[in-house]
């Protein structure tokens, strides 16, 4: 039946324990991952803190103008 922690309706069973998610890198892939991760945790009603870590002072990686 798949993941035992998720019901057929997409709700979690673990008592609402807040998850901590860290995404390393603020380039296009990291930004996209953060965006879709936020949508997923909201859809599955998972309480979560999502942190995006970037070593440079600007997000976007090589995509940004200089």
PDB file of N, CA and C in Angstrom:
ATOM      1  N   UNK A   1       0.811  -1.195   0.000  1.00  0.00           N
ATOM      2  CA  UNK A   1       0.000   0.000   0.000  1.00  0.00           C
ATOM      3  C   UNK A   1       0.853   1.257   0.000  1.00  0.00           C
ATOM      4  N   UNK A   2       2.134   1.159  -0.216  1.00  0.00           N
ATOM      5  CA  UNK A   2       2.986   2.353  -0.273  1.00  0.00           C
ATOM      6  C   UNK A   2       3.517   2.749   1.088  1.00  0.00           C
ATOM      7  N   UNK A   3       3.747   4.034   1.259  1.00  0.00           N
ATOM      8  CA  UNK A   3       4.301   4.593   2.480  1.00  0.00           C
ATOM      9  C   UNK A   3       3.295   4.471   3.629  1.00  0.00           C
ATOM     10  N   UNK A   4       3.653   3.795   4.717  1.00  0.00           N
ATOM     11  CA  UNK A   4       2.704   3.596   5.814  1.00  0.00           C
ATOM     12  C   UNK A   4       2.386   4.871   6.581  1.00  0.00           C
ATOM     13  N   UNK A   5       3.132   5.949   6.369  1.00  0.00           N
ATOM     14  CA  UNK A   5       2.912   7.194   7.099  1.00  0.00           C
ATOM     15  C   UNK A   5       1.937   8.128   6.388  1.00  0.00           C
ATOM     16  N   UNK A   6       1.519   7.786   5.182  1.00  0.00           N
ATOM     17  CA  UNK A   6       0.602   8.642   4.438  1.00  0.00           C
ATOM     18  C   UNK A   6      -0.661   7.848   4.121  1.00  0.00           C
ATOM     19  N   UNK A   7      -1.796   8.420   4.455  1.00  0.00           N
ATOM     20  CA  UNK A   7      -3.068   7.748   4.189  1.00  0.00           C
ATOM     21  C   UNK A   7      -3.430   7.862   2.718  1.00  0.00           C
ATOM     22  N   UNK A   8      -4.479   7.186   2.337  1.00  0.00           N
ATOM     23  CA  UNK A   8      -4.951   7.274   0.950  1.00  0.00           C
ATOM     24  C   UNK A   8      -5.377   8.685   0.592  1.00  0.00           C
ATOM     25  N   UNK A   9      -5.802   9.449   1.573  1.00  0.00           N
ATOM     26  CA  UNK A   9      -6.228  10.829   1.331  1.00  0.00           C
ATOM     27  C   UNK A   9      -5.051  11.801   1.376  1.00  0.00           C
ATOM     28  N   UNK A  10      -3.832  11.303   1.590  1.00  0.00           N
ATOM     29  CA  UNK A  10      -2.647  12.163   1.596  1.00  0.00           C
ATOM     30  C   UNK A  10      -2.392  12.844   2.921  1.00  0.00           C
ATOM     31  N   UNK A  11      -2.969  12.346   4.005  1.00  0.00           N
ATOM     32  CA  UNK A  11      -2.737  12.942   5.317  1.00  0.00           C
ATOM     33  C   UNK A  11      -1.761  12.077   6.098  1.00  0.00           C
ATOM     34  N   UNK A  12      -0.913  12.735   6.898  1.00  0.00           N
ATOM     35  CA  UNK A  12       0.101  12.001   7.645  1.00  0.00           C
ATOM     36  C   UNK A  12      -0.467  11.429   8.945  1.00  0.00           C
ATOM     37  N   UNK A  13       0.169  10.377   9.430  1.00  0.00           N
ATOM     38  CA  UNK A  13      -0.251   9.716  10.659  1.00  0.00           C
ATOM     39  C   UNK A  13       0.666   9.990  11.850  1.00  0.00           C
ATOM     40  N   UNK A  14       1.740  10.676  11.667  1.00  0.00           N
ATOM     41  CA  UNK A  14       2.772  10.743  12.714  1.00  0.00           C
ATOM     42  C   UNK A  14       2.490  11.750  13.829  1.00  0.00           C
ATOM     43  N   UNK A  15       1.279  12.193  13.970  1.00  0.00           N
ATOM     44  CA  UNK A  15       0.946  13.075  15.077  1.00  0.00           C
ATOM     45  C   UNK A  15       1.335  14.521  14.855  1.00  0.00           C
ATOM     46  N   UNK A  16       1.666  14.898  13.655  1.00  0.00           N
ATOM     47  CA  UNK A  16       1.962  16.298  13.357  1.00  0.00           C
ATOM     48  C   UNK A  16       3.338  16.757  13.798  1.00  0.00           C
ATOM     49  N   UNK A  17       4.283  15.860  13.943  1.00  0.00           N
ATOM     50  CA  UNK A  17       5.638  16.257  14.324  1.00  0.00           C
ATOM     51  C   UNK A  17       6.218  17.140  13.230  1.00  0.00           C
ATOM     52  N   UNK A  18       6.694  18.328  13.605  1.00  0.00           N
ATOM     53  CA  UNK A  18       7.204  19.299  12.641  1.00  0.00           C
ATOM     54  C   UNK A  18       8.521  18.801  12.045  1.00  0.00           C
ATOM     55  N   UNK A  19       8.594  18.797  10.735  1.00  0.00           N
ATOM     56  CA  UNK A  19       9.792  18.351  10.019  1.00  0.00           C
ATOM     57  C   UNK A  19      10.689  19.543   9.741  1.00  0.00           C
ATOM     58  N   UNK A  20      11.985  19.305   9.679  1.00  0.00           N
ATOM     59  CA  UNK A  20      12.957  20.331   9.314  1.00  0.00           C
ATOM     60  C   UNK A  20      13.604  19.907   8.003  1.00  0.00           C
ATOM     61  N   UNK A  21      13.445  20.724   6.974  1.00  0.00           N
ATOM     62  CA  UNK A  21      13.974  20.420   5.648  1.00  0.00           C
ATOM     63  C   UNK A  21      14.976  21.502   5.287  1.00  0.00           C
ATOM     64  N   UNK A  22      16.190  21.097   4.901  1.00  0.00           N
ATOM     65  CA  UNK A  22      17.228  22.044   4.504  1.00  0.00           C
ATOM     66  C   UNK A  22      17.594  21.778   3.050  1.00  0.00           C
ATOM     67  N   UNK A  23      17.571  22.837   2.249  1.00  0.00           N
ATOM     68  CA  UNK A  23      17.955  22.756   0.841  1.00  0.00           C
ATOM     69  C   UNK A  23      19.244  23.547   0.693  1.00  0.00           C
ATOM     70  N   UNK A  24      20.286  22.877   0.204  1.00  0.00           N
ATOM     71  CA  UNK A  24      21.599  23.509   0.074  1.00  0.00           C
ATOM     72  C   UNK A  24      21.765  24.009  -1.351  1.00  0.00           C
ATOM     73  N   UNK A  25      21.953  25.307  -1.494  1.00  0.00           N
ATOM     74  CA  UNK A  25      22.175  25.927  -2.791  1.00  0.00           C
ATOM     75  C   UNK A  25      20.983  26.741  -3.239  1.00  0.00           C
ATOM     76  N   UNK A  26      21.230  28.010  -3.510  1.00  0.00           N
ATOM     77  CA  UNK A  26      20.162  28.924  -3.911  1.00  0.00           C
ATOM     78  C   UNK A  26      20.152  29.206  -5.390  1.00  0.00           C
ATOM     79  N   UNK A  27      20.691  28.287  -6.185  1.00  0.00           N
ATOM     80  CA  UNK A  27      20.616  28.431  -7.638  1.00  0.00           C
ATOM     81  C   UNK A  27      19.238  28.026  -8.134  1.00  0.00           C
ATOM     82  N   UNK A  28      19.108  27.900  -9.433  1.00  0.00           N
ATOM     83  CA  UNK A  28      17.801  27.587 -10.013  1.00  0.00           C
ATOM     84  C   UNK A  28      17.259  26.250  -9.502  1.00  0.00           C
ATOM     85  N   UNK A  29      18.121  25.264  -9.322  1.00  0.00           N
ATOM     86  CA  UNK A  29      17.663  23.960  -8.825  1.00  0.00           C
ATOM     87  C   UNK A  29      17.210  24.041  -7.372  1.00  0.00           C
ATOM     88  N   UNK A  30      17.966  24.740  -6.541  1.00  0.00           N
ATOM     89  CA  UNK A  30      17.591  24.888  -5.142  1.00  0.00           C
ATOM     90  C   UNK A  30      16.306  25.675  -4.967  1.00  0.00           C
ATOM     91  N   UNK A  31      16.150  26.742  -5.751  1.00  0.00           N
ATOM     92  CA  UNK A  31      14.937  27.546  -5.681  1.00  0.00           C
ATOM     93  C   UNK A  31      13.720  26.739  -6.136  1.00  0.00           C
ATOM     94  N   UNK A  32      13.897  25.981  -7.196  1.00  0.00           N
ATOM     95  CA  UNK A  32      12.809  25.138  -7.702  1.00  0.00           C
ATOM     96  C   UNK A  32      12.447  24.061  -6.679  1.00  0.00           C
ATOM     97  N   UNK A  33      13.457  23.454  -6.076  1.00  0.00           N
ATOM     98  CA  UNK A  33      13.221  22.427  -5.061  1.00  0.00           C
ATOM     99  C   UNK A  33      12.448  23.007  -3.884  1.00  0.00           C
ATOM    100  N   UNK A  34      12.837  24.188  -3.425  1.00  0.00           N
ATOM    101  CA  UNK A  34      12.150  24.829  -2.300  1.00  0.00           C
ATOM    102  C   UNK A  34      10.691  25.125  -2.652  1.00  0.00           C
ATOM    103  N   UNK A  35      10.462  25.617  -3.850  1.00  0.00           N
ATOM    104  CA  UNK A  35       9.108  25.939  -4.296  1.00  0.00           C
ATOM    105  C   UNK A  35       8.219  24.703  -4.300  1.00  0.00           C
ATOM    106  N   UNK A  36       8.685  23.637  -4.943  1.00  0.00           N
ATOM    107  CA  UNK A  36       7.870  22.426  -5.038  1.00  0.00           C
ATOM    108  C   UNK A  36       7.788  21.665  -3.721  1.00  0.00           C
ATOM    109  N   UNK A  37       8.812  21.772  -2.882  1.00  0.00           N
ATOM    110  CA  UNK A  37       8.751  21.143  -1.560  1.00  0.00           C
ATOM    111  C   UNK A  37       7.669  21.811  -0.716  1.00  0.00           C
ATOM    112  N   UNK A  38       7.584  23.138  -0.790  1.00  0.00           N
ATOM    113  CA  UNK A  38       6.552  23.866  -0.053  1.00  0.00           C
ATOM    114  C   UNK A  38       5.160  23.425  -0.523  1.00  0.00           C
ATOM    115  N   UNK A  39       4.982  23.301  -1.838  1.00  0.00           N
ATOM    116  CA  UNK A  39       3.688  22.854  -2.363  1.00  0.00           C
ATOM    117  C   UNK A  39       3.360  21.443  -1.880  1.00  0.00           C
ATOM    118  N   UNK A  40       4.359  20.561  -1.847  1.00  0.00           N
ATOM    119  CA  UNK A  40       4.140  19.177  -1.428  1.00  0.00           C
ATOM    120  C   UNK A  40       3.758  19.078   0.042  1.00  0.00           C
ATOM    121  N   UNK A  41       4.489  19.776   0.917  1.00  0.00           N
ATOM    122  CA  UNK A  41       4.181  19.681   2.349  1.00  0.00           C
ATOM    123  C   UNK A  41       2.813  20.284   2.654  1.00  0.00           C
ATOM    124  N   UNK A  42       2.428  21.316   1.910  1.00  0.00           N
ATOM    125  CA  UNK A  42       1.096  21.885   2.105  1.00  0.00           C
ATOM    126  C   UNK A  42       0.017  20.903   1.640  1.00  0.00           C
ATOM    127  N   UNK A  43       0.240  20.271   0.487  1.00  0.00           N
ATOM    128  CA  UNK A  43      -0.732  19.310  -0.043  1.00  0.00           C
ATOM    129  C   UNK A  43      -0.917  18.128   0.896  1.00  0.00           C
ATOM    130  N   UNK A  44       0.182  17.615   1.440  1.00  0.00           N
ATOM    131  CA  UNK A  44       0.127  16.467   2.340  1.00  0.00           C
ATOM    132  C   UNK A  44      -0.142  16.861   3.786  1.00  0.00           C
ATOM    133  N   UNK A  45      -0.284  18.147   4.031  1.00  0.00           N
ATOM    134  CA  UNK A  45      -0.552  18.687   5.371  1.00  0.00           C
ATOM    135  C   UNK A  45       0.524  18.270   6.368  1.00  0.00           C
ATOM    136  N   UNK A  46       1.765  18.373   5.947  1.00  0.00           N
ATOM    137  CA  UNK A  46       2.901  18.055   6.806  1.00  0.00           C
ATOM    138  C   UNK A  46       3.434  19.355   7.388  1.00  0.00           C
ATOM    139  N   UNK A  47       3.430  19.503   8.708  1.00  0.00           N
ATOM    140  CA  UNK A  47       4.013  20.705   9.298  1.00  0.00           C
ATOM    141  C   UNK A  47       5.533  20.668   9.105  1.00  0.00           C
ATOM    142  N   UNK A  48       6.068  21.679   8.433  1.00  0.00           N
ATOM    143  CA  UNK A  48       7.495  21.645   8.106  1.00  0.00           C
ATOM    144  C   UNK A  48       8.091  23.044   8.059  1.00  0.00           C
ATOM    145  N   UNK A  49       9.363  23.120   8.443  1.00  0.00           N
ATOM    146  CA  UNK A  49      10.167  24.325   8.277  1.00  0.00           C
ATOM    147  C   UNK A  49      11.141  24.047   7.144  1.00  0.00           C
ATOM    148  N   UNK A  50      11.100  24.854   6.099  1.00  0.00           N
ATOM    149  CA  UNK A  50      11.998  24.678   4.962  1.00  0.00           C
ATOM    150  C   UNK A  50      13.010  25.816   4.981  1.00  0.00           C
ATOM    151  N   UNK A  51      14.292  25.453   4.991  1.00  0.00           N
ATOM    152  CA  UNK A  51      15.370  26.429   5.010  1.00  0.00           C
ATOM    153  C   UNK A  51      16.201  26.276   3.758  1.00  0.00           C
ATOM    154  N   UNK A  52      16.461  27.383   3.080  1.00  0.00           N
ATOM    155  CA  UNK A  52      17.307  27.409   1.892  1.00  0.00           C
ATOM    156  C   UNK A  52      18.632  28.046   2.283  1.00  0.00           C
ATOM    157  N   UNK A  53      19.742  27.336   2.056  1.00  0.00           N
ATOM    158  CA  UNK A  53      21.069  27.806   2.444  1.00  0.00           C
ATOM    159  C   UNK A  53      21.864  28.139   1.184  1.00  0.00           C
ATOM    160  N   UNK A  54      22.411  29.355   1.126  1.00  0.00           N
ATOM    161  CA  UNK A  54      23.217  29.794  -0.017  1.00  0.00           C
ATOM    162  C   UNK A  54      24.457  30.488   0.509  1.00  0.00           C
ATOM    163  N   UNK A  55      25.624  30.110  -0.002  1.00  0.00           N
ATOM    164  CA  UNK A  55      26.869  30.695   0.507  1.00  0.00           C
ATOM    165  C   UNK A  55      27.102  32.121  -0.002  1.00  0.00           C
ATOM    166  N   UNK A  56      26.583  32.447  -1.175  1.00  0.00           N
ATOM    167  CA  UNK A  56      26.739  33.805  -1.716  1.00  0.00           C
ATOM    168  C   UNK A  56      25.630  34.703  -1.190  1.00  0.00           C
ATOM    169  N   UNK A  57      25.779  35.984  -1.351  1.00  0.00           N
ATOM    170  CA  UNK A  57      24.795  36.933  -0.854  1.00  0.00           C
ATOM    171  C   UNK A  57      23.576  37.084  -1.741  1.00  0.00           C
ATOM    172  N   UNK A  58      23.514  36.349  -2.841  1.00  0.00           N
ATOM    173  CA  UNK A  58      22.429  36.518  -3.796  1.00  0.00           C
ATOM    174  C   UNK A  58      21.907  35.156  -4.251  1.00  0.00           C
ATOM    175  N   UNK A  59      20.591  35.057  -4.383  1.00  0.00           N
ATOM    176  CA  UNK A  59      19.986  33.829  -4.882  1.00  0.00           C
ATOM    177  C   UNK A  59      19.943  33.851  -6.406  1.00  0.00           C
ATOM    178  N   UNK A  60      19.847  32.691  -7.010  1.00  0.00           N
ATOM    179  CA  UNK A  60      19.717  32.600  -8.465  1.00  0.00           C
ATOM    180  C   UNK A  60      20.896  31.958  -9.147  1.00  0.00           C
ATOM    181  N   UNK A  61      22.018  31.849  -8.455  1.00  0.00           N
ATOM    182  CA  UNK A  61      23.208  31.223  -9.035  1.00  0.00           C
ATOM    183  C   UNK A  61      23.685  31.913 -10.299  1.00  0.00           C
ATOM    184  N   UNK A  62      24.016  31.156 -11.329  1.00  0.00           N
ATOM    185  CA  UNK A  62      24.536  31.707 -12.564  1.00  0.00           C
ATOM    186  C   UNK A  62      23.463  32.329 -13.466  1.00  0.00           C
ATOM    187  N   UNK A  63      22.204  32.206 -13.053  1.00  0.00           N
ATOM    188  CA  UNK A  63      21.099  32.743 -13.848  1.00  0.00           C
ATOM    189  C   UNK A  63      20.964  34.259 -13.686  1.00  0.00           C
ATOM    190  N   UNK A  64      21.415  34.784 -12.540  1.00  0.00           N
ATOM    191  CA  UNK A  64      21.234  36.210 -12.270  1.00  0.00           C
ATOM    192  C   UNK A  64      22.137  37.079 -13.141  1.00  0.00           C
ATOM    193  N   UNK A  65      21.666  38.313 -13.395  1.00  0.00           N
ATOM    194  CA  UNK A  65      22.482  39.273 -14.160  1.00  0.00           C
ATOM    195  C   UNK A  65      23.560  39.846 -13.256  1.00  0.00           C
ATOM    196  N   UNK A  66      24.661  40.225 -13.837  1.00  0.00           N
ATOM    197  CA  UNK A  66      25.744  40.859 -13.041  1.00  0.00           C
ATOM    198  C   UNK A  66      26.111  42.171 -13.637  1.00  0.00           C
TER     199      UNK A  66
END
